[in-house]
Coordinates of C-alpha atoms in Angstrom, one line a residue:
M1 CA -15.2 -7.3 9.9
R2 CA -11.8 -6.6 11.4
G3 CA -10.1 -8.7 8.7
R4 CA -12.0 -6.9 6.0
L5 CA -11.1 -3.5 7.2
T6 CA -7.4 -4.5 7.5
A7 CA -7.5 -6.0 4.0
G8 CA -9.3 -3.0 2.7
W9 CA -6.6 -0.7 4.1
L10 CA -3.7 -2.7 2.7
L11 CA -5.5 -2.8 -0.7
F12 CA -5.9 1.0 -0.5
V13 CA -2.2 1.4 0.1
V14 CA -1.3 -0.9 -2.8
L15 CA -3.8 0.9 -5.2
C16 CA -2.3 4.3 -4.2
L17 CA 1.2 3.1 -5.0
A18 CA 0.2 1.4 -8.2
A19 CA -1.8 4.4 -9.4
G20 CA 1.2 6.7 -8.7
L21 CA 3.7 4.5 -10.4
S22 CA 1.5 4.1 -13.4
V23 CA 1.4 7.8 -14.1
G24 CA 4.9 8.6 -12.8
N25 CA 6.1 11.6 -11.0
R26 CA 6.0 15.1 -12.8
K27 CA 9.1 17.1 -11.8
A28 CA 9.0 20.9 -11.7
A29 CA 10.4 22.5 -14.7
T30 CA 12.8 25.4 -14.9
E31 CA 9.9 27.9 -15.4
D32 CA 8.2 26.7 -12.3
Y33 CA 10.9 28.2 -10.1
R34 CA 11.0 31.6 -11.5
V35 CA 10.3 34.4 -9.0
G36 CA 11.1 38.1 -8.8
E37 CA 13.3 40.0 -11.2
A38 CA 15.6 37.0 -11.8
G39 CA 12.5 35.0 -12.9
R40 CA 11.4 37.8 -15.2
A41 CA 14.8 38.0 -16.8
E42 CA 14.9 34.3 -17.4
A43 CA 11.5 34.3 -19.0
M44 CA 12.6 37.1 -21.3
A45 CA 15.8 35.2 -22.2
A46 CA 13.9 32.0 -22.8
E47 CA 11.4 33.8 -25.1
G48 CA 14.4 34.8 -27.2
G49 CA 15.9 31.3 -27.2
L50 CA 18.8 32.5 -25.0
E51 CA 18.0 30.7 -21.7
R52 CA 20.8 29.3 -19.7
R53 CA 22.0 26.0 -21.1
P54 CA 23.1 23.1 -18.9
Q55 CA 26.9 22.8 -19.0
E56 CA 29.4 20.4 -17.4
Q57 CA 33.0 21.2 -16.9
V58 CA 35.8 18.6 -17.1
L59 CA 39.0 19.6 -15.3
I60 CA 42.2 17.9 -16.3
S61 CA 45.7 18.0 -14.8
G62 CA 48.8 15.9 -14.7
P63 CA 51.5 14.6 -17.1
D64 CA 49.0 13.0 -19.6
Q65 CA 46.5 15.9 -19.7
A66 CA 47.0 16.5 -23.4
K67 CA 46.1 13.0 -24.3
A68 CA 43.3 12.9 -21.7
T69 CA 41.9 16.2 -23.1
A70 CA 41.8 14.9 -26.6
E71 CA 40.1 11.8 -25.5
I72 CA 37.5 13.6 -23.4
I73 CA 36.6 15.8 -26.4
A74 CA 36.3 12.9 -28.7
R75 CA 34.2 10.7 -26.3
M76 CA 31.9 13.6 -25.3
S77 CA 31.3 14.7 -28.9
R78 CA 29.9 11.3 -29.7
L79 CA 27.2 11.3 -27.0
A80 CA 23.6 11.9 -28.0
E81 CA 23.1 13.9 -24.8
V82 CA 25.8 16.5 -25.8
E83 CA 25.0 19.5 -27.9
A84 CA 28.5 21.0 -28.1
V85 CA 32.1 20.6 -26.8
D86 CA 34.1 23.8 -26.4
L87 CA 37.8 24.0 -27.3
P88 CA 40.0 23.4 -24.3
V89 CA 41.2 26.3 -22.2
R90 CA 44.4 26.3 -20.1
S91 CA 44.7 28.0 -16.8
T92 CA 47.8 29.8 -15.5
D93 CA 48.5 27.1 -13.0
G94 CA 48.5 24.4 -15.6
H95 CA 45.0 22.9 -15.5
T96 CA 43.0 22.3 -18.7
L97 CA 39.3 22.9 -18.9
V98 CA 36.8 21.4 -21.3
V99 CA 33.2 22.8 -21.2
V100 CA 30.5 20.4 -22.4
T101 CA 27.0 21.8 -23.2
L102 CA 24.1 19.3 -22.9
R103 CA 20.9 19.2 -24.9
G104 CA 17.5 20.1 -23.4
P105 CA 16.4 22.3 -20.5
E106 CA 18.6 23.1 -17.6
L107 CA 16.8 21.0 -14.9
E108 CA 16.6 17.9 -17.2
A109 CA 20.4 17.7 -17.4
R110 CA 20.5 15.9 -14.1
D111 CA 18.7 13.0 -15.7
H112 CA 21.3 12.8 -18.6
V113 CA 24.5 13.6 -16.9
A114 CA 25.4 10.0 -16.0
A115 CA 26.5 9.2 -19.5
L116 CA 29.0 12.1 -19.4
R117 CA 30.3 11.1 -16.0
T118 CA 30.8 7.5 -17.3
R119 CA 33.0 8.9 -20.1
T120 CA 35.0 11.0 -17.7
A121 CA 35.6 8.0 -15.4
E122 CA 36.7 5.9 -18.4
V123 CA 39.3 8.5 -19.4
Q124 CA 40.5 8.8 -15.8
A125 CA 41.0 5.0 -15.7
R126 CA 43.1 5.2 -18.8
Y127 CA 45.3 7.9 -17.4
P128 CA 45.7 7.1 -13.7
S129 CA 48.7 9.4 -13.3
S130 CA 46.6 12.4 -14.2
R131 CA 43.4 13.8 -12.7
V132 CA 40.3 13.8 -14.9
E133 CA 37.2 15.0 -13.0
Q134 CA 33.8 16.4 -13.8
T135 CA 31.6 19.1 -12.2
G136 CA 28.7 21.2 -13.1
R137 CA 25.2 21.9 -11.9
A138 CA 23.9 18.5 -13.1
S139 CA 26.8 16.6 -11.6
I140 CA 26.5 18.4 -8.3
G141 CA 22.7 18.0 -8.3
S142 CA 23.0 14.3 -8.9
G143 CA 25.6 14.0 -6.2
M144 CA 23.3 15.9 -3.8
D145 CA 20.5 13.5 -4.6
Q146 CA 22.7 10.5 -3.8
R147 CA 23.7 12.2 -0.6
R148 CA 20.2 12.9 0.3
G149 CA 19.2 9.3 -0.4
A150 CA 22.0 8.1 1.8
D151 CA 21.0 10.6 4.6
L152 CA 17.4 9.4 4.5
A153 CA 18.4 5.8 4.6
R154 CA 20.6 6.5 7.6
S155 CA 17.8 8.5 9.3
E156 CA 15.4 5.6 8.8
M157 CA 17.9 3.1 10.2
I158 CA 18.1 5.4 13.3
A159 CA 14.4 6.4 13.5
L160 CA 12.7 3.0 13.1
P161 CA 14.4 0.9 15.8
V162 CA 14.5 3.9 18.2
T163 CA 10.8 4.6 17.7
L164 CA 10.0 1.0 18.1
I165 CA 11.9 0.9 21.4
V166 CA 10.2 4.1 22.7
L167 CA 6.8 2.7 21.7
W168 CA 7.6 -0.6 23.5
L169 CA 8.5 1.4 26.6
V170 CA 5.3 3.3 26.4
F171 CA 3.0 0.3 25.8
G172 CA 4.9 -2.4 27.5
S173 CA 4.3 -4.7 24.6
V174 CA 6.2 -5.2 21.3
V175 CA 3.1 -6.2 19.5
A176 CA 1.2 -3.0 20.6
A177 CA 4.3 -1.0 19.8
T178 CA 4.3 -2.1 16.1
V179 CA 0.7 -0.9 15.5
P180 CA 1.6 2.9 15.4
L181 CA 4.7 2.1 13.4
L182 CA 2.8 0.1 10.8
L183 CA 0.2 2.9 10.5
A184 CA 2.9 5.4 9.8
L185 CA 4.7 3.3 7.3
T186 CA 1.6 2.3 5.3
S187 CA 0.5 6.0 5.4
I188 CA 3.9 7.0 4.0
A189 CA 3.6 4.3 1.2
A190 CA 0.0 5.4 0.3
A191 CA 0.9 9.1 0.3
T192 CA 3.9 8.5 -1.8
G193 CA 1.7 7.1 -4.5
L194 CA -0.9 9.8 -4.1
A195 CA 1.9 12.5 -4.3
M196 CA 2.8 11.1 -7.8
L197 CA -0.7 11.6 -9.0
A198 CA -0.9 15.1 -7.4
S199 CA 2.5 16.1 -9.0
H200 CA 0.6 16.4 -12.3
V201 CA -1.3 19.4 -10.8
F202 CA 1.4 20.6 -8.3
P203 CA 4.8 19.6 -9.8
D204 CA 7.3 17.9 -7.4
A205 CA 10.1 20.2 -6.5
G206 CA 12.2 17.2 -5.2
V207 CA 11.3 17.7 -1.5
G208 CA 8.0 15.7 -1.4
T209 CA 9.5 12.4 -0.4
N210 CA 11.5 14.0 2.4
V211 CA 8.4 15.6 3.9
I212 CA 6.2 12.6 3.5
I213 CA 8.6 10.5 5.5
L214 CA 9.3 13.3 8.1
I215 CA 5.6 14.2 8.7
G216 CA 4.2 10.7 8.0
M217 CA 6.2 9.1 10.8
A218 CA 5.2 11.9 13.2
V219 CA 1.5 12.1 12.7
G220 CA 1.1 8.4 12.0
V221 CA 2.5 7.5 15.4
D222 CA 0.6 10.5 17.0
Y223 CA -2.8 9.4 15.8
A224 CA -2.2 5.8 16.7
L225 CA -1.3 6.8 20.2
F226 CA -4.4 8.9 20.5
H227 CA -6.5 5.9 19.5
L228 CA -4.8 3.3 21.6
K229 CA -4.5 5.3 24.7
T230 CA -7.9 7.0 24.9
D231 CA -11.6 6.2 24.4
N232 CA -13.6 7.9 21.6
A233 CA -10.4 9.5 20.1
R234 CA -11.9 9.6 16.6
P235 CA -13.2 13.2 16.7
V236 CA -10.0 14.5 18.1
I237 CA -8.0 12.7 15.4
V238 CA -10.2 14.0 12.6
S239 CA -10.1 17.5 14.0
S240 CA -6.3 17.4 14.5
G241 CA -5.7 16.0 11.0
L242 CA -7.8 18.7 9.4
A243 CA -5.9 21.3 11.4
V244 CA -2.6 20.1 10.2
A245 CA -3.9 19.8 6.6
L246 CA -5.4 23.3 6.6
S247 CA -2.3 24.8 8.2
A248 CA -0.2 23.2 5.4
A249 CA -2.6 24.5 2.7
T250 CA -1.6 28.1 3.6
L251 CA 1.8 27.4 2.0
Y252 CA 0.0 27.5 -1.4
L253 CA -0.4 31.2 -0.8
A254 CA 3.4 31.6 -1.0
G255 CA 3.2 31.4 -4.8
D256 CA 6.1 29.1 -5.0
V257 CA 6.6 25.7 -6.5
I258 CA 8.7 24.4 -3.6
Y259 CA 6.2 25.5 -0.9
A260 CA 3.4 24.0 -3.0
S261 CA 5.2 20.8 -3.1
L262 CA 5.8 20.9 0.6
A263 CA 2.1 21.6 1.2
T264 CA 0.9 18.8 -1.0
A265 CA 3.1 16.3 0.6
T266 CA 2.1 17.3 4.2
I267 CA -1.6 17.4 3.4
L268 CA -1.6 14.0 1.6
V269 CA 0.3 12.1 4.3
T270 CA -1.7 13.7 7.1
L271 CA -5.1 12.9 5.7
V272 CA -4.1 9.3 4.8
A273 CA -2.9 8.8 8.4
V274 CA -6.2 10.1 9.7
A275 CA -8.1 7.8 7.4
G276 CA -6.0 4.8 8.7
A277 CA -6.4 5.9 12.3
V278 CA -10.2 6.1 12.2
T279 CA -10.8 3.0 10.1
V280 CA -8.1 0.4 10.3
L281 CA -6.9 1.0 13.9
P282 CA -10.2 0.1 15.5
A283 CA -10.1 -3.1 13.4
T284 CA -6.9 -4.1 14.9
G285 CA -8.5 -4.6 18.3
G286 CA -5.7 -2.8 20.0
R287 CA -6.4 -2.4 23.6
R288 CA -6.7 1.0 25.2
I289 CA -3.8 1.9 27.5
T290 CA -4.5 4.7 29.9
G291 CA -1.7 6.9 30.9
R292 CA -0.9 6.9 34.6
P293 CA -1.5 10.2 36.5
G294 CA 1.8 11.9 37.1
R295 CA 2.8 14.1 40.0
T296 CA 4.7 16.3 37.7
W297 CA 1.5 18.1 36.7
A298 CA 0.3 18.7 40.3
W299 CA 2.8 21.6 41.0
P300 CA 1.3 24.0 38.3
A301 CA -2.1 23.4 39.8
R302 CA -0.8 24.4 43.3
R303 CA 1.1 27.5 42.1
P304 CA -0.6 28.5 38.8
V305 CA 0.6 32.1 38.5
T306 CA 4.2 31.2 39.4
A307 CA 4.2 28.3 36.9
L308 CA 2.7 30.5 34.2
V309 CA 5.2 33.4 34.6
L310 CA 8.2 31.1 34.7
A311 CA 7.1 29.1 31.6
V312 CA 6.2 32.0 29.5
T313 CA 9.4 33.8 30.5
A314 CA 11.5 30.8 29.6
L315 CA 9.9 30.5 26.1
L316 CA 10.2 34.2 25.4
A317 CA 13.9 34.0 26.4
L318 CA 14.4 31.1 23.9
A319 CA 12.6 33.2 21.2
T320 CA 14.8 36.3 21.6
P321 CA 17.5 35.1 19.1
L322 CA 14.9 35.5 16.4
A323 CA 15.7 39.2 16.4
G324 CA 18.9 38.4 14.6
L325 CA 17.5 35.8 12.2
E326 CA 19.2 35.7 8.8
V327 CA 17.9 33.6 6.0
T328 CA 19.7 32.6 2.9
E329 CA 19.0 30.5 -0.1
I330 CA 21.1 27.3 0.3
S331 CA 23.3 27.2 -2.7
V332 CA 26.4 25.3 -4.0
E333 CA 28.6 27.6 -1.9
S334 CA 27.2 26.0 1.3
Y335 CA 26.7 22.4 0.0
S336 CA 28.4 19.5 1.8
R337 CA 31.9 19.1 0.7
K338 CA 31.5 15.3 1.0
V339 CA 30.0 15.4 -2.5
P340 CA 32.8 14.7 -5.0
A341 CA 31.4 17.1 -7.7
V342 CA 31.4 19.9 -5.1
Q343 CA 35.1 19.3 -4.3
T344 CA 35.8 19.4 -8.0
R345 CA 34.0 22.7 -8.3
D346 CA 36.3 24.1 -5.6
R347 CA 39.3 23.1 -7.6
L348 CA 37.8 24.5 -10.8
I349 CA 37.1 27.9 -9.1
A350 CA 40.7 27.9 -7.8
A351 CA 42.0 27.4 -11.4
F352 CA 39.3 29.5 -13.2
P353 CA 38.0 32.1 -10.7
E354 CA 35.8 33.7 -13.4
L355 CA 33.6 30.5 -13.5
R356 CA 32.4 30.9 -9.9
G357 CA 29.2 32.5 -11.0
A358 CA 27.7 35.2 -13.2
H359 CA 25.2 38.0 -13.5
Q360 CA 23.0 37.9 -16.6
I361 CA 21.7 41.1 -18.0
V362 CA 18.7 40.5 -20.3
V363 CA 17.4 43.3 -22.5
R364 CA 14.3 43.2 -24.7
S365 CA 13.8 45.9 -27.3
D366 CA 12.7 46.7 -30.8
P367 CA 14.9 44.7 -33.2
A368 CA 16.1 48.0 -34.8
Q369 CA 17.6 49.0 -31.5
A370 CA 19.6 45.8 -31.2
P371 CA 22.9 47.4 -32.4
R372 CA 22.5 50.2 -29.8
V373 CA 21.7 47.7 -27.1
R374 CA 24.8 45.7 -27.9
A375 CA 27.0 48.8 -27.9
V376 CA 25.6 49.9 -24.5
L377 CA 26.1 46.4 -23.0
A378 CA 29.6 46.1 -24.5
G379 CA 30.5 49.1 -22.3
I380 CA 29.9 46.9 -19.3
D381 CA 31.8 43.8 -20.6
A382 CA 33.5 44.0 -24.0
S383 CA 34.1 40.2 -24.4
P384 CA 32.2 39.1 -27.5
S385 CA 31.8 35.5 -26.2
R386 CA 29.6 36.9 -23.3
L387 CA 27.2 38.9 -25.5
H388 CA 24.4 37.2 -27.4
T389 CA 21.4 38.5 -29.4
S390 CA 18.4 36.4 -30.4
A391 CA 17.7 35.6 -34.1
D392 CA 14.9 38.1 -34.2
G393 CA 17.0 40.9 -32.7
R394 CA 14.6 41.5 -29.8
T395 CA 16.6 40.0 -27.0
T396 CA 20.1 40.5 -25.9
V397 CA 21.9 38.8 -23.0
L398 CA 25.2 39.8 -21.4
T399 CA 26.9 37.4 -19.0
V400 CA 29.1 39.2 -16.4
P401 CA 31.4 37.0 -14.3
V402 CA 31.2 37.2 -10.5
L403 CA 34.5 36.5 -8.7
D404 CA 33.0 36.6 -5.2
R405 CA 31.1 33.9 -3.4
N406 CA 27.5 34.0 -4.7
D407 CA 26.2 34.3 -1.2
S408 CA 28.6 37.0 -0.1
P409 CA 27.8 40.6 0.7
E410 CA 30.2 41.7 -2.1
A411 CA 28.2 39.7 -4.7
A412 CA 24.9 41.1 -3.4
R413 CA 26.2 44.7 -3.6
S414 CA 27.4 44.1 -7.2
L415 CA 23.9 42.8 -8.1
T416 CA 22.3 45.9 -6.5
Y417 CA 24.7 48.2 -8.4
L418 CA 23.7 46.6 -11.7
R419 CA 20.0 46.7 -11.1
K420 CA 19.7 50.1 -9.4
D421 CA 22.5 52.2 -11.0
L422 CA 24.5 50.9 -13.9
V423 CA 22.0 49.1 -16.2
P424 CA 19.2 51.7 -15.8
G425 CA 21.7 54.5 -16.3
L426 CA 23.0 53.0 -19.6
L427 CA 19.8 51.7 -21.1
N428 CA 17.7 54.7 -20.5
V429 CA 19.0 56.0 -23.7
V430 CA 17.4 53.1 -25.7
P431 CA 13.8 53.9 -26.5
G432 CA 11.3 51.2 -25.3
A433 CA 14.0 49.0 -23.9
E434 CA 12.9 46.5 -21.1
W435 CA 15.6 44.9 -18.9
A436 CA 16.1 42.7 -15.9
V437 CA 19.1 41.0 -14.2
S438 CA 19.3 37.3 -13.3
G439 CA 22.1 34.9 -12.7
D440 CA 23.6 33.0 -9.8
V441 CA 23.5 35.8 -7.3
A442 CA 20.1 37.0 -8.4
R443 CA 18.5 33.6 -7.9
I444 CA 19.7 33.3 -4.3
T445 CA 18.8 36.9 -3.6
D446 CA 15.3 37.0 -5.1
Y447 CA 14.0 33.8 -3.7
P448 CA 14.3 34.9 0.1
A449 CA 13.0 38.3 -0.9
H450 CA 9.9 36.7 -2.6
Q451 CA 9.3 34.7 0.6
R452 CA 9.5 37.8 2.8
E453 CA 7.0 39.5 0.5
R454 CA 4.5 36.6 0.8
L455 CA 5.1 35.9 4.5
P456 CA 2.5 38.3 5.9
L457 CA -0.2 36.7 3.7
V458 CA 0.8 33.1 4.7
L459 CA 1.1 34.1 8.3
A460 CA -2.3 35.8 8.4
A461 CA -3.9 32.8 6.7
L462 CA -2.2 30.5 9.2
L463 CA -3.4 32.5 12.2
A464 CA -6.9 32.6 10.8
V465 CA -7.0 28.8 10.3
T466 CA -5.8 28.3 13.9
F467 CA -8.4 30.6 15.3
L468 CA -11.3 29.4 13.2
M469 CA -10.6 25.7 13.6
T470 CA -10.3 26.1 17.4
V471 CA -13.5 28.1 17.5
A472 CA -15.3 25.6 15.2
V473 CA -14.4 22.7 17.4
F474 CA -14.8 24.2 20.9
R475 CA -17.2 27.1 20.2
S476 CA -15.0 29.4 22.1
V477 CA -13.4 32.7 20.9
V478 CA -11.2 32.8 24.0
L479 CA -9.7 29.4 23.1
G480 CA -9.3 30.5 19.5
V481 CA -7.2 33.5 20.6
L482 CA -5.4 31.5 23.2
G483 CA -4.5 28.9 20.5
V484 CA -3.1 31.6 18.3
L485 CA -0.9 33.1 20.9
L486 CA 0.4 29.8 22.3
N487 CA 1.2 28.5 18.9
L488 CA 3.2 31.7 18.1
L489 CA 5.0 31.4 21.4
S490 CA 5.8 27.7 20.9
A491 CA 7.0 28.2 17.3
A492 CA 9.1 31.2 18.1
A493 CA 10.9 29.5 21.0
A494 CA 11.6 26.5 18.7
L495 CA 13.1 28.7 15.9
G496 CA 15.0 30.7 18.5
T497 CA 16.5 27.6 19.9
L498 CA 17.7 26.7 16.4
L499 CA 19.7 29.9 16.3
L500 CA 21.2 29.0 19.7
L501 CA 22.2 25.5 18.7
S502 CA 23.2 26.2 15.1
P503 CA 24.4 29.8 14.7
G504 CA 24.5 31.3 11.2
P505 CA 22.2 31.8 8.3
V506 CA 19.1 29.6 8.1
G507 CA 17.8 28.0 4.9
S508 CA 15.3 30.3 3.4
R509 CA 12.6 27.7 3.2
V510 CA 13.1 26.6 6.9
P511 CA 11.2 29.2 9.0
L512 CA 8.0 29.5 7.1
F513 CA 7.6 25.7 6.5
L514 CA 8.4 24.9 10.1
L515 CA 6.1 27.7 11.3
V516 CA 3.3 26.0 9.4
V517 CA 4.1 22.5 10.5
L518 CA 4.6 23.4 14.1
F519 CA 1.2 25.3 14.1
G520 CA -0.4 22.1 12.7
L521 CA 1.2 19.7 15.2
S522 CA 0.5 22.1 18.1
M523 CA -3.2 22.1 17.4
D524 CA -2.9 18.2 17.6
Y525 CA -2.0 18.5 21.3
Q526 CA -4.2 21.6 21.8
F527 CA -7.4 19.7 20.7
F528 CA -6.5 16.6 22.7
V529 CA -5.8 18.4 25.9
V530 CA -8.8 20.8 25.7
S531 CA -11.2 18.0 24.7
R532 CA -10.2 16.0 27.8
I533 CA -10.7 19.1 30.0
R534 CA -14.1 19.9 28.5
A535 CA -15.2 16.3 28.9
A536 CA -14.3 16.5 32.6
A537 CA -16.2 19.9 32.9
R538 CA -19.3 18.3 31.3
T539 CA -19.5 15.9 34.2
G540 CA -20.2 18.9 36.5
L541 CA -16.7 19.4 37.9
P542 CA -15.6 22.9 38.9
A543 CA -13.1 24.5 36.6
P544 CA -10.0 23.7 38.7
D545 CA -11.0 20.1 39.1
A546 CA -12.0 19.7 35.5
V547 CA -8.5 21.0 34.4
R548 CA -6.8 18.7 36.8
T549 CA -8.8 15.6 35.7
G550 CA -8.4 16.5 32.0
L551 CA -4.7 17.0 32.4
T552 CA -4.3 13.7 34.2
E553 CA -6.1 12.0 31.4
S554 CA -4.2 13.7 28.6
A555 CA -0.7 14.6 29.8
G556 CA 0.6 11.1 29.6
V557 CA -0.6 10.6 26.1
V558 CA 0.6 14.0 24.8
T559 CA 4.1 13.6 26.4
S560 CA 4.4 10.0 25.2
A561 CA 3.4 11.1 21.7
A562 CA 5.9 14.0 21.8
V563 CA 8.8 11.7 22.9
V564 CA 8.0 9.3 20.1
M565 CA 7.7 12.1 17.5
T566 CA 10.9 13.6 18.7
T567 CA 12.9 10.4 18.1
V568 CA 11.8 10.6 14.5
F569 CA 12.8 14.3 14.1
V570 CA 16.1 13.8 15.9
S571 CA 17.2 11.3 13.4
F572 CA 17.2 14.1 10.8
I573 CA 19.8 16.1 12.8
F574 CA 22.6 13.8 11.7
V575 CA 22.2 14.4 8.0
D576 CA 24.6 16.5 5.9
L577 CA 21.9 18.6 4.1
A578 CA 21.7 21.8 6.0
E579 CA 18.0 22.6 5.5
L580 CA 17.0 19.1 6.5
R581 CA 19.2 19.2 9.6
Q582 CA 17.7 22.5 10.6
M583 CA 14.2 21.2 10.2
G584 CA 15.0 18.2 12.4
I585 CA 16.4 20.5 15.1
V586 CA 13.4 22.8 15.1
L587 CA 10.7 20.1 15.0
A588 CA 12.4 18.1 17.7
V589 CA 12.7 21.1 20.0
G590 CA 9.3 22.5 19.0
V591 CA 7.4 19.3 19.7
L592 CA 9.1 18.8 23.1
L593 CA 8.5 22.5 24.2
D594 CA 4.9 22.4 22.9
A595 CA 4.1 19.1 24.7
F596 CA 5.9 19.5 28.0
V597 CA 5.7 23.3 28.5
V598 CA 2.9 24.7 26.5
R599 CA 0.1 22.1 26.4
V600 CA 0.5 20.4 29.8
L601 CA 1.7 23.5 31.8
I602 CA 0.9 26.9 30.3
L603 CA -2.5 26.0 28.6
P604 CA -4.0 24.2 31.6
T605 CA -2.8 26.9 34.0
I606 CA -4.5 29.6 31.9
L607 CA -7.7 27.5 31.7
R608 CA -7.6 27.1 35.5
L609 CA -7.2 30.8 36.0
L610 CA -9.9 31.7 33.5
G611 CA -12.4 29.2 34.8
E612 CA -15.8 29.3 32.9
R613 CA -14.7 32.4 31.0
A614 CA -12.4 30.2 28.9
W615 CA -15.4 28.9 27.0
W616 CA -16.9 32.3 26.1
P617 CA -19.3 32.9 24.4
G618 CA -20.3 29.3 24.9
R619 CA -20.0 27.0 27.9
A620 CA -18.1 23.9 28.6
V621 CA -21.3 22.2 29.8
G622 CA -24.3 21.9 27.5

């Protein structure tokens, strides 16, 4: 029987991977990312055939730049991926710029840019005394993908051996230590295949794999520990997994392709890990290893009020930096300068400052009003090369250069001025005109604004899930309220610690995603600790003794799981990608605080003080 279950699990993993690979991964398209006024402007432009086209810039300098420029133009013009090559432009400091426009949508350019970069490298090799280098959104995106892959590989090289060592210390056996690790790795493999299938419903925004690895290692090891170190852990594992999955599902309410991708990845890898933990783990015959009682947990029982006040005060102090939280959309301005295409962009901007970024004013009107619209927009920028009208005359787009950093206050003020004052004031004279402003600054402004708008809805759903899941499992309204409050306290302290350790703006996707994940993981420990305490109470022990017994049985498991999980998250702190690094910090700190402070100190102390009232309107016994 054991052999069949193990073989069945491995077959399931292989089938998931095979099914995913057979249908492939559907990447999110440009239109999937549109939010706010910027998204509305881009949709209007696309309707008129004036959407942003993918462009690459080749920057040339040195003694042979004339020959290199001619050769770049000739080689690029022959490529099937290229739609047009502009005439070269020379800067005041002696650089030459060649702009190459690719065929197809903006996001697909990353898949086709390799051919262009190959031609640039060939020309560079022919003229070594000159500098011939390429940049652009596609080149930078491709470079960031390579950097992300290298970061993940390095994280795995750190996380896997360290996790194995920690598990060996916990279990005292290398064989036993490999079981949680194998569950995590096979869960990641199966979830990766399932995520490819799911991408045809929820397009992959390019973050799914990162999340599957991050969460898969955490919950896979977590559930394996619950199984191997306790009896009858199956109900707790199932309840915990459902809690994590339902918490992640609240991200769908954000109405954003990136959050939908994050939610899908988290749900799939969590449910797969649960399935493995309740089916294949019992088949391994792994022995139960009971955590030894620790004197560390006796002090709160002796001085509960003092322990509670000190612990809550410490967490509130860690949370105070959240008052100054600033979020920003991570853009090319803050990308790692270790990516060659980003370095080239810096040199490009130094030579051609007007290419740093742009506002795009999109106007839709009756075709008969097109001349009037063009005249009005020409009053903003008279350059004919920046003003385009669609073939049907309904859509006109003006591109206005931005000389400031796209994430600077100056750029934000210029966007506000265009949207609130200049454009409405000028276009009000055009009957029936509809307008919106997009561009580089608008994209990184509207995205965080869209998240702030959806935050109350997601947060309300998350709190409701926490409350209802706790009430459903333990039949206690008091525990439901307590779970919500403690999760908020734990998550706030973890996010506040991030601001202490890493001052400055936080990636716009970080707070909400981590809030959801921390709530889910916190419920893991909440369910485990409370279930042990309730089991002790059902034997007839008074409340203080039940808490002490339940804590003795659960504290070692929870803290061991937290230490192992933290080793996984810490490995992400050493990556170059800012958002991934910030996620690693928050998750590592959050798990440690939740396990060592909230679940084995604050929660049991409150339960001891509440006594039988903690189970209202039900009872622990019966």
